[in-house]
Coordinates of C-alpha atoms in Angstrom, one line a residue:
X1 CA -38.1 79.2 -111.7
X2 CA -34.6 78.8 -113.2
X3 CA -33.6 81.1 -116.1
X4 CA -35.0 79.7 -119.4
X5 CA -33.5 79.8 -122.8
X6 CA -35.6 81.2 -125.7
X7 CA -36.2 77.6 -126.9
X8 CA -37.4 76.5 -123.4
X9 CA -39.8 79.5 -123.3
X10 CA -41.2 78.4 -126.6
X11 CA -41.6 74.8 -125.4
X12 CA -43.2 75.9 -122.2
X13 CA -45.8 78.1 -123.9
X14 CA -46.4 75.5 -126.6
X15 CA -47.3 73.0 -123.9
X16 CA -49.4 75.5 -122.0
X17 CA -51.5 76.3 -125.1
X18 CA -52.0 72.6 -125.6
X19 CA -53.4 72.3 -122.1
X20 CA -55.5 75.4 -122.6
X21 CA -57.0 73.9 -125.7
X22 CA -57.9 70.7 -123.9
X23 CA -59.4 72.7 -121.0
X24 CA -61.5 74.8 -123.3
X25 CA -59.9 78.3 -123.0
X26 CA -62.2 80.8 -124.7
X27 CA -59.6 81.3 -127.5
X28 CA -59.4 77.6 -128.2
X29 CA -63.2 77.0 -128.8
X30 CA -63.9 76.7 -132.6
X31 CA -66.5 78.9 -134.2
X32 CA -69.8 77.3 -135.2
X33 CA -71.9 77.3 -138.3
X34 CA -73.6 80.7 -137.6
X35 CA -70.3 82.6 -137.5
X36 CA -69.0 80.9 -140.6
X37 CA -72.2 81.5 -142.6
X38 CA -72.2 85.2 -141.7
X39 CA -68.5 85.4 -142.8
X40 CA -69.5 83.9 -146.1
X41 CA -71.9 86.8 -146.5
X42 CA -69.0 89.2 -145.8
X43 CA -70.0 89.9 -142.2
X44 CA -67.0 89.5 -140.0
X45 CA -67.2 89.9 -136.2
X46 CA -63.7 89.0 -135.2
X47 CA -61.7 90.3 -132.3
X48 CA -58.1 91.3 -131.7
X49 CA -58.9 91.9 -128.0
X50 CA -61.5 90.3 -125.8
X51 CA -64.7 92.2 -126.6
X52 CA -64.7 94.8 -129.4
X53 CA -65.1 93.6 -133.0
X54 CA -62.5 94.7 -135.5
X55 CA -64.0 97.6 -137.6
X56 CA -64.9 96.4 -141.1
X57 CA -62.8 99.1 -142.8
X58 CA -59.7 97.5 -141.2
X59 CA -60.0 94.5 -143.5
X60 CA -58.4 94.2 -147.0
X61 CA -60.2 93.5 -150.3
X62 CA -61.5 90.0 -150.9
X63 CA -59.0 87.4 -152.1
X64 CA -56.1 89.2 -150.4
X65 CA -53.3 87.0 -149.0
X66 CA -53.8 86.9 -145.2
X67 CA -51.4 85.7 -142.5
X68 CA -53.2 84.9 -139.2
X69 CA -50.4 85.3 -136.8
X70 CA -50.6 83.3 -133.6
X71 CA -54.4 83.0 -134.0
X72 CA -55.0 79.3 -134.2
X73 CA -58.0 77.7 -132.5
X74 CA -60.6 77.4 -135.2
X75 CA -61.8 81.0 -134.9
X76 CA -60.4 83.9 -137.0
X77 CA -58.7 81.6 -139.6
X78 CA -61.7 79.8 -140.9
X79 CA -63.9 82.9 -140.6
X80 CA -61.5 84.9 -142.8
X81 CA -61.3 82.0 -145.3
X82 CA -65.1 81.8 -145.4
X83 CA -65.1 85.6 -146.2
X84 CA -63.0 84.9 -149.3
X85 CA -59.4 85.5 -148.2
X86 CA -56.4 83.3 -149.0
X87 CA -55.5 82.5 -145.4
X88 CA -52.3 81.1 -143.8
X89 CA -52.6 80.1 -140.1
X90 CA -49.3 80.4 -138.2
X91 CA -49.3 79.3 -134.6
X92 CA -46.9 77.9 -132.0
X93 CA -49.4 75.2 -130.9
X94 CA -50.1 72.1 -132.9
X95 CA -53.4 71.7 -131.1
X96 CA -54.5 75.2 -132.1
X97 CA -53.6 74.5 -135.7
X98 CA -55.5 71.2 -135.7
X99 CA -58.6 73.2 -134.5
X100 CA -58.2 75.4 -137.6
X101 CA -57.8 72.4 -139.8
X102 CA -60.9 70.7 -138.3
X103 CA -63.2 73.7 -138.9
X104 CA -61.8 74.2 -142.4
X105 CA -62.6 70.6 -143.2
X106 CA -66.0 70.9 -141.7
X107 CA -67.0 73.8 -143.9
X108 CA -64.9 72.9 -147.0
X109 CA -62.6 75.9 -146.6
X110 CA -59.1 76.1 -148.0
X111 CA -56.4 77.2 -145.5
X112 CA -52.6 76.7 -145.1
X113 CA -51.1 75.7 -141.8
X114 CA -47.6 76.5 -140.6
X115 CA -46.3 75.8 -137.1
X116 CA -43.6 78.1 -135.5
X117 CA -42.5 81.0 -133.4
X118 CA -44.1 84.4 -134.3
X119 CA -40.8 86.1 -133.8
X120 CA -39.3 84.0 -136.6
X121 CA -41.3 84.0 -139.9
X122 CA -38.5 82.6 -142.0
X123 CA -41.0 80.1 -143.4
X124 CA -42.3 83.0 -145.6
X125 CA -40.6 85.1 -148.2
X126 CA -40.4 88.8 -148.1
X127 CA -43.6 90.7 -149.1
X128 CA -45.8 87.6 -149.1
X129 CA -49.0 89.0 -147.5
X130 CA -51.4 91.8 -148.0
X131 CA -52.8 91.6 -144.4
X132 CA -51.5 90.3 -141.1
X133 CA -54.1 89.6 -138.4
X134 CA -52.6 89.2 -134.9
X135 CA -55.0 88.8 -132.0
X136 CA -53.7 89.5 -128.5
X137 CA -50.7 87.1 -128.3
X138 CA -47.4 89.1 -128.5
X139 CA -47.6 89.2 -124.7
X140 CA -46.3 85.6 -124.9
X141 CA -43.0 86.5 -126.5
X142 CA -40.0 88.1 -124.6
X143 CA -39.1 90.6 -127.4
X144 CA -42.1 92.1 -129.2
X145 CA -39.9 94.2 -131.6
X146 CA -38.7 90.9 -133.2
X147 CA -42.3 90.1 -134.1
X148 CA -42.9 93.5 -135.6
X149 CA -39.7 93.3 -137.6
X150 CA -40.8 90.0 -139.1
X151 CA -44.3 91.3 -139.8
X152 CA -42.8 94.3 -141.7
X153 CA -40.6 91.9 -143.7
X154 CA -43.4 89.6 -144.9
X155 CA -46.0 92.3 -145.5
X156 CA -46.3 93.8 -149.0
X157 CA -45.8 97.5 -149.4
X158 CA -49.2 99.2 -148.7
X159 CA -50.3 96.1 -146.7
X160 CA -52.1 96.3 -143.4
X161 CA -51.1 94.9 -140.0
X162 CA -53.7 94.7 -137.2
X163 CA -52.8 93.6 -133.7
X164 CA -54.1 93.5 -130.2
X165 CA -51.9 93.7 -127.1
X166 CA -52.1 94.0 -123.4
X167 CA -52.0 97.5 -121.9
X168 CA -48.6 97.5 -120.0
X169 CA -50.4 99.1 -117.0
X170 CA -52.1 95.7 -116.5
X171 CA -48.9 94.1 -115.4
X172 CA -48.1 96.6 -112.6
X173 CA -50.4 95.1 -110.0
X174 CA -49.8 92.3 -107.4
X175 CA -50.9 89.1 -109.2
X176 CA -52.5 87.3 -106.3
X177 CA -54.3 90.3 -104.9
X178 CA -55.6 91.2 -108.4
X179 CA -57.4 87.9 -108.5
X180 CA -59.3 89.2 -105.4
X181 CA -60.1 92.5 -107.0
X182 CA -57.5 94.4 -105.1
X183 CA -55.1 96.5 -107.1
X184 CA -51.8 97.2 -105.4
X185 CA -48.8 98.4 -107.3
X186 CA -46.0 95.8 -107.1
X187 CA -44.1 95.2 -110.4
X188 CA -42.0 97.5 -112.5
X189 CA -41.8 97.6 -116.2
X190 CA -40.7 95.8 -118.3
X191 CA -42.7 92.9 -116.7
X192 CA -41.8 89.2 -117.0
X193 CA -43.4 86.1 -115.5
X194 CA -39.8 84.8 -115.3
X195 CA -38.2 87.8 -113.6
X196 CA -41.0 89.7 -111.7
X197 CA -42.8 87.0 -109.8
X198 CA -42.0 85.2 -106.5
X199 CA -42.3 81.5 -106.0
X200 CA -45.8 81.6 -104.7
X201 CA -47.0 83.6 -107.7
X202 CA -45.3 81.3 -110.2
X203 CA -46.9 78.3 -108.4
X204 CA -50.3 79.9 -108.9
X205 CA -49.7 80.5 -112.6
X206 CA -48.5 76.9 -113.0
X207 CA -51.7 75.7 -111.4
X208 CA -53.8 77.5 -114.0
X209 CA -51.7 76.2 -117.0
X210 CA -51.1 79.8 -118.1
X211 CA -48.4 80.4 -120.7
X212 CA -45.5 82.7 -119.7
X213 CA -46.3 86.4 -120.2
X214 CA -44.2 89.5 -120.8
X215 CA -45.5 93.1 -120.3
X216 CA -44.0 95.1 -123.2
X217 CA -43.8 98.9 -122.9
X218 CA -45.6 101.3 -125.2
X219 CA -42.2 102.4 -126.3
X220 CA -41.5 98.9 -127.6
X221 CA -44.8 98.6 -129.3
X222 CA -44.8 102.0 -131.0
X223 CA -41.1 102.2 -131.9
X224 CA -41.2 98.5 -132.9
X225 CA -43.8 99.4 -135.5
X226 CA -41.8 102.3 -136.7
X227 CA -38.5 100.3 -137.0
X228 CA -40.4 97.7 -139.0
X229 CA -41.6 100.2 -141.5
X230 CA -45.1 100.2 -140.2
X231 CA -47.1 103.5 -140.0
X232 CA -49.6 103.7 -137.3
X233 CA -53.1 104.6 -138.6
X234 CA -55.6 104.2 -135.8
X235 CA -56.4 102.3 -132.6
X236 CA -59.1 101.4 -130.1
X237 CA -59.0 100.4 -126.4
X238 CA -60.9 97.4 -125.0
X239 CA -61.6 95.6 -121.7
X240 CA -62.4 92.0 -120.6
X241 CA -66.1 92.9 -121.2
X242 CA -67.0 93.2 -117.6
X243 CA -65.7 89.8 -116.6
X244 CA -62.6 91.0 -114.8
X245 CA -62.3 93.4 -111.8
X246 CA -59.8 95.6 -113.8
X247 CA -62.6 96.6 -116.1
X248 CA -63.8 99.1 -113.4
X249 CA -60.5 101.0 -113.6
X250 CA -59.0 101.1 -117.0
X251 CA -59.1 99.3 -120.4
X252 CA -56.6 96.4 -120.3
X253 CA -56.2 96.0 -124.0
X254 CA -55.2 98.1 -127.1
X255 CA -55.6 97.3 -130.8
X256 CA -53.6 99.0 -133.6
X257 CA -54.0 99.2 -137.3
X258 CA -50.8 100.0 -139.2
X259 CA -49.8 100.2 -142.8
X260 CA -46.5 99.2 -144.3
X261 CA -44.8 102.2 -145.9
X262 CA -44.7 101.7 -149.7

């Protein structure tokens, strides 16, 4: 694959998520009435990673201003709105935003929709939100520190940022062999679908309509938080929930809760 510009990467991933939405990717299937009704009662069972629900004490008080960052698809956004939050959905994919809009209309929920790149939140003023909810999606941006810098800017002092991301170890293994449950070390960090893969591997990813992914180091995640004025509070690890061969060996996902220094 030829070297792509940042704008071309965005366009590639925007189109990939549109196709994922059409094909029914698990993160593009809108929540139904049962989830929304439980949310109206204050029962939230949302995920930042594939399996474990976000602990209830990670959420802010009702009526807080919430930015759902790269979490379109008719899932977290309408559920948080049903729970009483003032929610803005920010996503790269128009199809994902339309899913949020559809569920919100179905359940008479008020949300705001903004399309854009999660590494550029210039659509929002400084200190606009009490809470930023970012399910596992920073793997689709080349520079995760830019995302954290923007989150730190738009978050109010004392506000909370929760995010899920892929364990960088996940990106060390031969892509095609991993699909067969064989784990052979092949790629170095930092990982990039653009730089790390050979032509056969890229062809395989293209055939599955996968967006371009980037394996960020723990150094980038942790120091990126610190540079953005975010203080790490707690974390949990998660897996695919038994649906992937890697679950036998290590948890492929990590979730953080951080607070912006006042």
